[in-house]
Amino acid sequence: MTRKSIIKPILLSAVLATSTVGLTGCGYNNLQAQDEQVTASWSEVVNQYQRRSDLVPNLVKVVQQYAKQEQEVFTQVAEASSRAGGITVTPEVLNDPEAMERYAAAQEQMTGALSRLMAVSERYPELKSDALFQDLQAQLEGTENRITVARKDFNEATADYNLSVRTFPANIMAGIFGFAQKELFKATEAAQTAPDVNFDFNKK
């Protein structure tokens, strides 16, 4: 084996090692980890909204048993559920501000429709005392709380990621490898007009 053939692999290893250190020092690994955390946090947001969506049919069914005449409310819930369910949500939506706004608006409309559905129970004492309805109320309340936490965690993860993308020297790696800033999950102008949600599950 010649001296030249020995030196070449050594030089190649040194270049690779230097490149790896450079990527790490410039924040590539941190950007990658933060990007994955944003995606994971977003998945939890979607999961909790899906959990809420899965509760809707049973909730509507039990309310209808006692309040069949509240057809307008049922229609509003059905329309809101259809809008929310009609939006395809993938991690790619994080790079599409308009898609994020549509998803947020649809979920806020679903929140408003559910608020009106729950308000129906105040007019029907027998509905309020129904064991299944009470169980669904508790599940919905828990889900709303988990949605709030999931949205908060996602926005915090996204804010940390966006800060890294803008900050030197990580911004150099961000530009080279295509790490772009992502949208926070916030209420749109349209969504802000939806009725406030006030789930008072302790009222009898």
mmCIF file with all atom_site columns, C-alpha atoms in Angstrom:
data_model
loop_
_atom_site.group_PDB
_atom_site.id
_atom_site.type_symbol
_atom_site.label_atom_id
_atom_site.label_alt_id
_atom_site.label_comp_id
_atom_site.label_asym_id
_atom_site.label_entity_id
_atom_site.label_seq_id
_atom_site.pdbx_PDB_ins_code
_atom_site.Cartn_x
_atom_site.Cartn_y
_atom_site.Cartn_z
_atom_site.occupancy
_atom_site.B_iso_or_equiv
_atom_site.pdbx_formal_charge
_atom_site.auth_seq_id
_atom_site.auth_comp_id
_atom_site.auth_asym_id
_atom_site.auth_atom_id
_atom_site.pdbx_PDB_model_num
ATOM 1   C CA . MET A 1 1   ? 0.000   0.000  0.000  1.00 0.00 ? 1   MET A CA 1
ATOM 2   C CA . THR A 1 2   ? 1.444   3.338  -1.042 1.00 0.00 ? 2   THR A CA 1
ATOM 3   C CA . ARG A 1 3   ? 1.749   6.353  1.201  1.00 0.00 ? 3   ARG A CA 1
ATOM 4   C CA . LYS A 1 4   ? -0.664  8.237  -1.069 1.00 0.00 ? 4   LYS A CA 1
ATOM 5   C CA . SER A 1 5   ? -3.350  5.559  -0.736 1.00 0.00 ? 5   SER A CA 1
ATOM 6   C CA . ILE A 1 6   ? -3.011  5.713  3.060  1.00 0.00 ? 6   ILE A CA 1
ATOM 7   C CA . ILE A 1 7   ? -3.201  9.495  3.300  1.00 0.00 ? 7   ILE A CA 1
ATOM 8   C CA . LYS A 1 8   ? -6.276  9.844  1.064  1.00 0.00 ? 8   LYS A CA 1
ATOM 9   C CA . PRO A 1 9   ? -8.712  7.998  3.411  1.00 0.00 ? 9   PRO A CA 1
ATOM 10  C CA . ILE A 1 10  ? -7.281  9.885  6.376  1.00 0.00 ? 10  ILE A CA 1
ATOM 11  C CA . LEU A 1 11  ? -7.885  13.224 4.669  1.00 0.00 ? 11  LEU A CA 1
ATOM 12  C CA . LEU A 1 12  ? -11.408 12.163 3.681  1.00 0.00 ? 12  LEU A CA 1
ATOM 13  C CA . SER A 1 13  ? -12.194 11.179 7.265  1.00 0.00 ? 13  SER A CA 1
ATOM 14  C CA . ALA A 1 14  ? -10.837 14.493 8.500  1.00 0.00 ? 14  ALA A CA 1
ATOM 15  C CA . VAL A 1 15  ? -13.007 16.434 6.039  1.00 0.00 ? 15  VAL A CA 1
ATOM 16  C CA . LEU A 1 16  ? -16.106 14.479 7.049  1.00 0.00 ? 16  LEU A CA 1
ATOM 17  C CA . ALA A 1 17  ? -15.355 14.984 10.726 1.00 0.00 ? 17  ALA A CA 1
ATOM 18  C CA . THR A 1 18  ? -14.822 18.708 10.199 1.00 0.00 ? 18  THR A CA 1
ATOM 19  C CA . SER A 1 19  ? -18.063 18.976 8.211  1.00 0.00 ? 19  SER A CA 1
ATOM 20  C CA . THR A 1 20  ? -19.982 17.170 10.940 1.00 0.00 ? 20  THR A CA 1
ATOM 21  C CA . VAL A 1 21  ? -18.581 19.451 13.619 1.00 0.00 ? 21  VAL A CA 1
ATOM 22  C CA . GLY A 1 22  ? -19.374 22.440 11.428 1.00 0.00 ? 22  GLY A CA 1
ATOM 23  C CA . LEU A 1 23  ? -22.972 21.382 10.952 1.00 0.00 ? 23  LEU A CA 1
ATOM 24  C CA . THR A 1 24  ? -23.374 20.801 14.669 1.00 0.00 ? 24  THR A CA 1
ATOM 25  C CA . GLY A 1 25  ? -21.692 24.068 15.601 1.00 0.00 ? 25  GLY A CA 1
ATOM 26  C CA . CYS A 1 26  ? -23.841 26.054 13.196 1.00 0.00 ? 26  CYS A CA 1
ATOM 27  C CA . GLY A 1 27  ? -27.045 24.626 14.637 1.00 0.00 ? 27  GLY A CA 1
ATOM 28  C CA . TYR A 1 28  ? -28.105 22.106 12.007 1.00 0.00 ? 28  TYR A CA 1
ATOM 29  C CA . ASN A 1 29  ? -28.772 19.347 14.527 1.00 0.00 ? 29  ASN A CA 1
ATOM 30  C CA . ASN A 1 30  ? -30.692 21.717 16.760 1.00 0.00 ? 30  ASN A CA 1
ATOM 31  C CA . LEU A 1 31  ? -32.809 22.923 13.830 1.00 0.00 ? 31  LEU A CA 1
ATOM 32  C CA . GLN A 1 32  ? -33.556 19.343 12.856 1.00 0.00 ? 32  GLN A CA 1
ATOM 33  C CA . ALA A 1 33  ? -34.596 18.459 16.413 1.00 0.00 ? 33  ALA A CA 1
ATOM 34  C CA . GLN A 1 34  ? -36.766 21.557 16.731 1.00 0.00 ? 34  GLN A CA 1
ATOM 35  C CA . ASP A 1 35  ? -38.398 20.893 13.358 1.00 0.00 ? 35  ASP A CA 1
ATOM 36  C CA . GLU A 1 36  ? -39.302 17.377 14.493 1.00 0.00 ? 36  GLU A CA 1
ATOM 37  C CA . GLN A 1 37  ? -40.668 18.742 17.774 1.00 0.00 ? 37  GLN A CA 1
ATOM 38  C CA . VAL A 1 38  ? -42.918 21.160 15.867 1.00 0.00 ? 38  VAL A CA 1
ATOM 39  C CA . THR A 1 39  ? -44.236 18.289 13.737 1.00 0.00 ? 39  THR A CA 1
ATOM 40  C CA . ALA A 1 40  ? -44.848 16.119 16.806 1.00 0.00 ? 40  ALA A CA 1
ATOM 41  C CA . SER A 1 41  ? -46.638 18.964 18.594 1.00 0.00 ? 41  SER A CA 1
ATOM 42  C CA . TRP A 1 42  ? -48.800 19.587 15.548 1.00 0.00 ? 42  TRP A CA 1
ATOM 43  C CA . SER A 1 43  ? -49.770 15.915 15.433 1.00 0.00 ? 43  SER A CA 1
ATOM 44  C CA . GLU A 1 44  ? -51.015 16.219 19.007 1.00 0.00 ? 44  GLU A CA 1
ATOM 45  C CA . VAL A 1 45  ? -53.143 19.255 18.084 1.00 0.00 ? 45  VAL A CA 1
ATOM 46  C CA . VAL A 1 46  ? -54.710 17.297 15.220 1.00 0.00 ? 46  VAL A CA 1
ATOM 47  C CA . ASN A 1 47  ? -55.220 14.230 17.433 1.00 0.00 ? 47  ASN A CA 1
ATOM 48  C CA . GLN A 1 48  ? -57.095 16.211 20.070 1.00 0.00 ? 48  GLN A CA 1
ATOM 49  C CA . TYR A 1 49  ? -59.334 17.910 17.510 1.00 0.00 ? 49  TYR A CA 1
ATOM 50  C CA . GLN A 1 50  ? -60.053 14.482 16.035 1.00 0.00 ? 50  GLN A CA 1
ATOM 51  C CA . ARG A 1 51  ? -60.888 13.208 19.515 1.00 0.00 ? 51  ARG A CA 1
ATOM 52  C CA . ARG A 1 52  ? -63.409 16.038 19.844 1.00 0.00 ? 52  ARG A CA 1
ATOM 53  C CA . SER A 1 53  ? -64.830 15.300 16.416 1.00 0.00 ? 53  SER A CA 1
ATOM 54  C CA . ASP A 1 54  ? -65.339 11.661 17.383 1.00 0.00 ? 54  ASP A CA 1
ATOM 55  C CA . LEU A 1 55  ? -67.463 12.747 20.361 1.00 0.00 ? 55  LEU A CA 1
ATOM 56  C CA . VAL A 1 56  ? -69.835 14.886 18.280 1.00 0.00 ? 56  VAL A CA 1
ATOM 57  C CA . PRO A 1 57  ? -72.108 12.171 16.790 1.00 0.00 ? 57  PRO A CA 1
ATOM 58  C CA . ASN A 1 58  ? -72.824 10.578 20.182 1.00 0.00 ? 58  ASN A CA 1
ATOM 59  C CA . LEU A 1 59  ? -73.349 13.965 21.785 1.00 0.00 ? 59  LEU A CA 1
ATOM 60  C CA . VAL A 1 60  ? -75.812 15.051 19.122 1.00 0.00 ? 60  VAL A CA 1
ATOM 61  C CA . LYS A 1 61  ? -77.623 11.717 19.323 1.00 0.00 ? 61  LYS A CA 1
ATOM 62  C CA . VAL A 1 62  ? -78.259 11.947 23.074 1.00 0.00 ? 62  VAL A CA 1
ATOM 63  C CA . VAL A 1 63  ? -79.339 15.607 22.862 1.00 0.00 ? 63  VAL A CA 1
ATOM 64  C CA . GLN A 1 64  ? -81.772 14.801 20.065 1.00 0.00 ? 64  GLN A CA 1
ATOM 65  C CA . GLN A 1 65  ? -83.553 12.301 22.307 1.00 0.00 ? 65  GLN A CA 1
ATOM 66  C CA . TYR A 1 66  ? -84.686 15.149 24.574 1.00 0.00 ? 66  TYR A CA 1
ATOM 67  C CA . ALA A 1 67  ? -84.644 18.157 22.254 1.00 0.00 ? 67  ALA A CA 1
ATOM 68  C CA . LYS A 1 68  ? -85.754 17.061 18.793 1.00 0.00 ? 68  LYS A CA 1
ATOM 69  C CA . GLN A 1 69  ? -87.139 20.520 18.052 1.00 0.00 ? 69  GLN A CA 1
ATOM 70  C CA . GLU A 1 70  ? -83.675 22.125 18.243 1.00 0.00 ? 70  GLU A CA 1
ATOM 71  C CA . GLN A 1 71  ? -83.111 21.339 14.584 1.00 0.00 ? 71  GLN A CA 1
ATOM 72  C CA . GLU A 1 72  ? -81.313 24.603 13.818 1.00 0.00 ? 72  GLU A CA 1
ATOM 73  C CA . VAL A 1 73  ? -78.632 23.835 16.371 1.00 0.00 ? 73  VAL A CA 1
ATOM 74  C CA . PHE A 1 74  ? -78.193 20.294 15.064 1.00 0.00 ? 74  PHE A CA 1
ATOM 75  C CA . THR A 1 75  ? -77.838 21.650 11.544 1.00 0.00 ? 75  THR A CA 1
ATOM 76  C CA . GLN A 1 76  ? -75.179 24.137 12.675 1.00 0.00 ? 76  GLN A CA 1
ATOM 77  C CA . VAL A 1 77  ? -73.216 21.369 14.388 1.00 0.00 ? 77  VAL A CA 1
ATOM 78  C CA . ALA A 1 78  ? -73.460 19.124 11.324 1.00 0.00 ? 78  ALA A CA 1
ATOM 79  C CA . GLU A 1 79  ? -72.294 21.900 8.993  1.00 0.00 ? 79  GLU A CA 1
ATOM 80  C CA . ALA A 1 80  ? -69.405 22.870 11.268 1.00 0.00 ? 80  ALA A CA 1
ATOM 81  C CA . SER A 1 81  ? -68.381 19.235 11.646 1.00 0.00 ? 81  SER A CA 1
ATOM 82  C CA . SER A 1 82  ? -68.464 18.776 7.876  1.00 0.00 ? 82  SER A CA 1
ATOM 83  C CA . ARG A 1 83  ? -66.245 21.842 7.332  1.00 0.00 ? 83  ARG A CA 1
ATOM 84  C CA . ALA A 1 84  ? -63.730 20.749 9.941  1.00 0.00 ? 84  ALA A CA 1
ATOM 85  C CA . GLY A 1 85  ? -63.648 17.187 8.661  1.00 0.00 ? 85  GLY A CA 1
ATOM 86  C CA . GLY A 1 86  ? -63.347 18.299 5.066  1.00 0.00 ? 86  GLY A CA 1
ATOM 87  C CA . ILE A 1 87  ? -59.902 19.841 5.561  1.00 0.00 ? 87  ILE A CA 1
ATOM 88  C CA . THR A 1 88  ? -57.023 17.447 4.926  1.00 0.00 ? 88  THR A CA 1
ATOM 89  C CA . VAL A 1 89  ? -54.360 17.988 7.564  1.00 0.00 ? 89  VAL A CA 1
ATOM 90  C CA . THR A 1 90  ? -50.768 16.859 7.041  1.00 0.00 ? 90  THR A CA 1
ATOM 91  C CA . PRO A 1 91  ? -47.439 18.195 8.388  1.00 0.00 ? 91  PRO A CA 1
ATOM 92  C CA . GLU A 1 92  ? -47.064 20.066 5.085  1.00 0.00 ? 92  GLU A CA 1
ATOM 93  C CA . VAL A 1 93  ? -49.867 22.404 6.165  1.00 0.00 ? 93  VAL A CA 1
ATOM 94  C CA . LEU A 1 94  ? -47.375 23.976 8.581  1.00 0.00 ? 94  LEU A CA 1
ATOM 95  C CA . ASN A 1 95  ? -45.723 25.642 5.596  1.00 0.00 ? 95  ASN A CA 1
ATOM 96  C CA . ASP A 1 96  ? -49.007 26.917 4.166  1.00 0.00 ? 96  ASP A CA 1
ATOM 97  C CA . PRO A 1 97  ? -50.335 29.957 6.091  1.00 0.00 ? 97  PRO A CA 1
ATOM 98  C CA . GLU A 1 98  ? -53.650 29.980 4.212  1.00 0.00 ? 98  GLU A CA 1
ATOM 99  C CA . ALA A 1 99  ? -54.282 26.305 4.964  1.00 0.00 ? 99  ALA A CA 1
ATOM 100 C CA . MET A 1 100 ? -53.481 26.903 8.627  1.00 0.00 ? 100 MET A CA 1
ATOM 101 C CA . GLU A 1 101 ? -55.991 29.767 8.717  1.00 0.00 ? 101 GLU A CA 1
ATOM 102 C CA . ARG A 1 102 ? -58.683 27.630 7.106  1.00 0.00 ? 102 ARG A CA 1
ATOM 103 C CA . TYR A 1 103 ? -58.103 24.835 9.593  1.00 0.00 ? 103 TYR A CA 1
ATOM 104 C CA . ALA A 1 104 ? -58.121 27.211 12.568 1.00 0.00 ? 104 ALA A CA 1
ATOM 105 C CA . ALA A 1 105 ? -61.314 28.904 11.347 1.00 0.00 ? 105 ALA A CA 1
ATOM 106 C CA . ALA A 1 106 ? -63.074 25.553 10.831 1.00 0.00 ? 106 ALA A CA 1
ATOM 107 C CA . GLN A 1 107 ? -62.156 24.387 14.329 1.00 0.00 ? 107 GLN A CA 1
ATOM 108 C CA . GLU A 1 108 ? -63.290 27.673 15.880 1.00 0.00 ? 108 GLU A CA 1
ATOM 109 C CA . GLN A 1 109 ? -66.625 27.323 14.095 1.00 0.00 ? 109 GLN A CA 1
ATOM 110 C CA . MET A 1 110 ? -66.904 23.801 15.485 1.00 0.00 ? 110 MET A CA 1
ATOM 111 C CA . THR A 1 111 ? -66.213 25.210 18.953 1.00 0.00 ? 111 THR A CA 1
ATOM 112 C CA . GLY A 1 112 ? -68.989 27.768 18.529 1.00 0.00 ? 112 GLY A CA 1
ATOM 113 C CA . ALA A 1 113 ? -71.473 25.164 17.279 1.00 0.00 ? 113 ALA A CA 1
ATOM 114 C CA . LEU A 1 114 ? -70.686 22.869 20.214 1.00 0.00 ? 114 LEU A CA 1
ATOM 115 C CA . SER A 1 115 ? -71.133 25.793 22.589 1.00 0.00 ? 115 SER A CA 1
ATOM 116 C CA . ARG A 1 116 ? -74.643 26.343 21.253 1.00 0.00 ? 116 ARG A CA 1
ATOM 117 C CA . LEU A 1 117 ? -75.388 22.619 21.452 1.00 0.00 ? 117 LEU A CA 1
ATOM 118 C CA . MET A 1 118 ? -74.332 22.467 25.090 1.00 0.00 ? 118 MET A CA 1
ATOM 119 C CA . ALA A 1 119 ? -76.438 25.534 25.879 1.00 0.00 ? 119 ALA A CA 1
ATOM 120 C CA . VAL A 1 120 ? -79.493 23.548 24.793 1.00 0.00 ? 120 VAL A CA 1
ATOM 121 C CA . SER A 1 121 ? -79.193 21.431 27.942 1.00 0.00 ? 121 SER A CA 1
ATOM 122 C CA . GLU A 1 122 ? -80.118 24.428 30.081 1.00 0.00 ? 122 GLU A CA 1
ATOM 123 C CA . ARG A 1 123 ? -83.636 24.271 28.651 1.00 0.00 ? 123 ARG A CA 1
ATOM 124 C CA . TYR A 1 124 ? -84.082 20.537 29.249 1.00 0.00 ? 124 TYR A CA 1
ATOM 125 C CA . PRO A 1 125 ? -83.606 19.367 32.868 1.00 0.00 ? 125 PRO A CA 1
ATOM 126 C CA . GLU A 1 126 ? -84.093 15.714 31.899 1.00 0.00 ? 126 GLU A CA 1
ATOM 127 C CA . LEU A 1 127 ? -81.251 15.998 29.386 1.00 0.00 ? 127 LEU A CA 1
ATOM 128 C CA . LYS A 1 128 ? -78.959 17.530 32.000 1.00 0.00 ? 128 LYS A CA 1
ATOM 129 C CA . SER A 1 129 ? -79.623 14.606 34.343 1.00 0.00 ? 129 SER A CA 1
ATOM 130 C CA . ASP A 1 130 ? -79.044 11.925 31.684 1.00 0.00 ? 130 ASP A CA 1
ATOM 131 C CA . ALA A 1 131 ? -76.026 9.819  32.704 1.00 0.00 ? 131 ALA A CA 1
ATOM 132 C CA . LEU A 1 132 ? -74.724 9.415  29.157 1.00 0.00 ? 132 LEU A CA 1
ATOM 133 C CA . PHE A 1 133 ? -75.016 13.147 28.514 1.00 0.00 ? 133 PHE A CA 1
ATOM 134 C CA . GLN A 1 134 ? -73.094 13.885 31.718 1.00 0.00 ? 134 GLN A CA 1
ATOM 135 C CA . ASP A 1 135 ? -70.377 11.431 30.681 1.00 0.00 ? 135 ASP A CA 1
ATOM 136 C CA . LEU A 1 136 ? -70.098 13.021 27.241 1.00 0.00 ? 136 LEU A CA 1
ATOM 137 C CA . GLN A 1 137 ? -69.960 16.461 28.866 1.00 0.00 ? 137 GLN A CA 1
ATOM 138 C CA . ALA A 1 138 ? -67.032 15.363 31.000 1.00 0.00 ? 138 ALA A CA 1
ATOM 139 C CA . GLN A 1 139 ? -65.244 13.874 27.988 1.00 0.00 ? 139 GLN A CA 1
ATOM 140 C CA . LEU A 1 140 ? -65.802 17.026 25.959 1.00 0.00 ? 140 LEU A CA 1
ATOM 141 C CA . GLU A 1 141 ? -64.565 19.254 28.759 1.00 0.00 ? 141 GLU A CA 1
ATOM 142 C CA . GLY A 1 142 ? -61.424 17.140 29.092 1.00 0.00 ? 142 GLY A CA 1
ATOM 143 C CA . THR A 1 143 ? -60.868 17.240 25.357 1.00 0.00 ? 143 THR A CA 1
ATOM 144 C CA . GLU A 1 144 ? -61.257 21.019 25.229 1.00 0.00 ? 144 GLU A CA 1
ATOM 145 C CA . ASN A 1 145 ? -58.633 21.300 27.963 1.00 0.00 ? 145 ASN A CA 1
ATOM 146 C CA . ARG A 1 146 ? -56.264 18.995 26.051 1.00 0.00 ? 146 ARG A CA 1
ATOM 147 C CA . ILE A 1 147 ? -56.810 21.043 22.887 1.00 0.00 ? 147 ILE A CA 1
ATOM 148 C CA . THR A 1 148 ? -55.802 24.187 24.765 1.00 0.00 ? 148 THR A CA 1
ATOM 149 C CA . VAL A 1 149 ? -52.646 22.526 26.086 1.00 0.00 ? 149 VAL A CA 1
ATOM 150 C CA . ALA A 1 150 ? -51.769 21.020 22.682 1.00 0.00 ? 150 ALA A CA 1
ATOM 151 C CA . ARG A 1 151 ? -52.159 24.383 20.942 1.00 0.00 ? 151 ARG A CA 1
ATOM 152 C CA . LYS A 1 152 ? -50.004 26.071 23.576 1.00 0.00 ? 152 LYS A CA 1
ATOM 153 C CA . ASP A 1 153 ? -47.278 23.418 23.268 1.00 0.00 ? 153 ASP A CA 1
ATOM 154 C CA . PHE A 1 154 ? -47.331 23.665 19.486 1.00 0.00 ? 154 PHE A CA 1
ATOM 155 C CA . ASN A 1 155 ? -47.045 27.460 19.501 1.00 0.00 ? 155 ASN A CA 1
ATOM 156 C CA . GLU A 1 156 ? -44.176 27.334 21.992 1.00 0.00 ? 156 GLU A CA 1
ATOM 157 C CA . ALA A 1 157 ? -42.311 24.727 19.924 1.00 0.00 ? 157 ALA A CA 1
ATOM 158 C CA . THR A 1 158 ? -42.909 26.740 16.757 1.00 0.00 ? 158 THR A CA 1
ATOM 159 C CA . ALA A 1 159 ? -41.762 29.994 18.370 1.00 0.00 ? 159 ALA A CA 1
ATOM 160 C CA . ASP A 1 160 ? -38.514 28.334 19.523 1.00 0.00 ? 160 ASP A CA 1
ATOM 161 C CA . TYR A 1 161 ? -37.949 26.884 16.061 1.00 0.00 ? 161 TYR A CA 1
ATOM 162 C CA . ASN A 1 162 ? -38.660 30.219 14.326 1.00 0.00 ? 162 ASN A CA 1
ATOM 163 C CA . LEU A 1 163 ? -36.238 31.992 16.646 1.00 0.00 ? 163 LEU A CA 1
ATOM 164 C CA . SER A 1 164 ? -33.495 29.535 15.691 1.00 0.00 ? 164 SER A CA 1
ATOM 165 C CA . VAL A 1 165 ? -34.249 29.981 11.995 1.00 0.00 ? 165 VAL A CA 1
ATOM 166 C CA . ARG A 1 166 ? -33.780 33.757 12.369 1.00 0.00 ? 166 ARG A CA 1
ATOM 167 C CA . THR A 1 167 ? -30.755 33.697 14.682 1.00 0.00 ? 167 THR A CA 1
ATOM 168 C CA . PHE A 1 168 ? -27.078 33.564 13.687 1.00 0.00 ? 168 PHE A CA 1
ATOM 169 C CA . PRO A 1 169 ? -25.368 31.184 13.055 1.00 0.00 ? 169 PRO A CA 1
ATOM 170 C CA . ALA A 1 170 ? -28.277 28.728 12.769 1.00 0.00 ? 170 ALA A CA 1
ATOM 171 C CA . ASN A 1 171 ? -29.905 30.978 10.161 1.00 0.00 ? 171 ASN A CA 1
ATOM 172 C CA . ILE A 1 172 ? -27.032 30.117 7.800  1.00 0.00 ? 172 ILE A CA 1
ATOM 173 C CA . MET A 1 173 ? -27.842 26.419 8.050  1.00 0.00 ? 173 MET A CA 1
ATOM 174 C CA . ALA A 1 174 ? -31.543 27.220 7.798  1.00 0.00 ? 174 ALA A CA 1
ATOM 175 C CA . GLY A 1 175 ? -30.972 28.983 4.493  1.00 0.00 ? 175 GLY A CA 1
ATOM 176 C CA . ILE A 1 176 ? -28.757 26.230 3.100  1.00 0.00 ? 176 ILE A CA 1
ATOM 177 C CA . PHE A 1 177 ? -31.010 23.347 4.071  1.00 0.00 ? 177 PHE A CA 1
ATOM 178 C CA . GLY A 1 178 ? -34.376 25.031 3.549  1.00 0.00 ? 178 GLY A CA 1
ATOM 179 C CA . PHE A 1 179 ? -35.581 25.405 7.134  1.00 0.00 ? 179 PHE A CA 1
ATOM 180 C CA . ALA A 1 180 ? -38.290 28.052 6.714  1.00 0.00 ? 180 ALA A CA 1
ATOM 181 C CA . GLN A 1 181 ? -40.313 29.768 9.439  1.00 0.00 ? 181 GLN A CA 1
ATOM 182 C CA . LYS A 1 182 ? -43.630 28.159 10.314 1.00 0.00 ? 182 LYS A CA 1
ATOM 183 C CA . GLU A 1 183 ? -47.034 29.604 11.184 1.00 0.00 ? 183 GLU A CA 1
ATOM 184 C CA . LEU A 1 184 ? -48.311 29.727 14.734 1.00 0.00 ? 184 LEU A CA 1
ATOM 185 C CA . PHE A 1 185 ? -51.761 28.269 15.344 1.00 0.00 ? 185 PHE A CA 1
ATOM 186 C CA . LYS A 1 186 ? -53.846 31.363 15.931 1.00 0.00 ? 186 LYS A CA 1
ATOM 187 C CA . ALA A 1 187 ? -57.458 32.383 15.525 1.00 0.00 ? 187 ALA A CA 1
ATOM 188 C CA . THR A 1 188 ? -58.123 34.044 12.197 1.00 0.00 ? 188 THR A CA 1
ATOM 189 C CA . GLU A 1 189 ? -60.206 37.166 11.792 1.00 0.00 ? 189 GLU A CA 1
ATOM 190 C CA . ALA A 1 190 ? -63.173 35.033 10.742 1.00 0.00 ? 190 ALA A CA 1
ATOM 191 C CA . ALA A 1 191 ? -62.695 32.624 13.610 1.00 0.00 ? 191 ALA A CA 1
ATOM 192 C CA . GLN A 1 192 ? -62.672 35.415 16.165 1.00 0.00 ? 192 GLN A CA 1
ATOM 193 C CA . THR A 1 193 ? -66.325 36.106 15.411 1.00 0.00 ? 193 THR A CA 1
ATOM 194 C CA . ALA A 1 194 ? -67.346 32.636 16.605 1.00 0.00 ? 194 ALA A CA 1
ATOM 195 C CA . PRO A 1 195 ? -69.215 32.569 19.932 1.00 0.00 ? 195 PRO A CA 1
ATOM 196 C CA . ASP A 1 196 ? -67.138 32.149 23.048 1.00 0.00 ? 196 ASP A CA 1
ATOM 197 C CA . VAL A 1 197 ? -67.104 28.684 24.568 1.00 0.00 ? 197 VAL A CA 1
ATOM 198 C CA . ASN A 1 198 ? -68.129 28.419 28.187 1.00 0.00 ? 198 ASN A CA 1
ATOM 199 C CA . PHE A 1 199 ? -68.570 24.816 29.174 1.00 0.00 ? 199 PHE A CA 1
ATOM 200 C CA . ASP A 1 200 ? -70.080 25.041 32.634 1.00 0.00 ? 200 ASP A CA 1
ATOM 201 C CA . PHE A 1 201 ? -70.329 21.363 33.463 1.00 0.00 ? 201 PHE A CA 1
ATOM 202 C CA . ASN A 1 202 ? -71.020 21.943 37.147 1.00 0.00 ? 202 ASN A CA 1
ATOM 203 C CA . LYS A 1 203 ? -74.334 23.694 36.551 1.00 0.00 ? 203 LYS A CA 1
ATOM 204 C CA . LYS A 1 204 ? -77.334 21.575 37.413 1.00 0.00 ? 204 LYS A CA 1
#
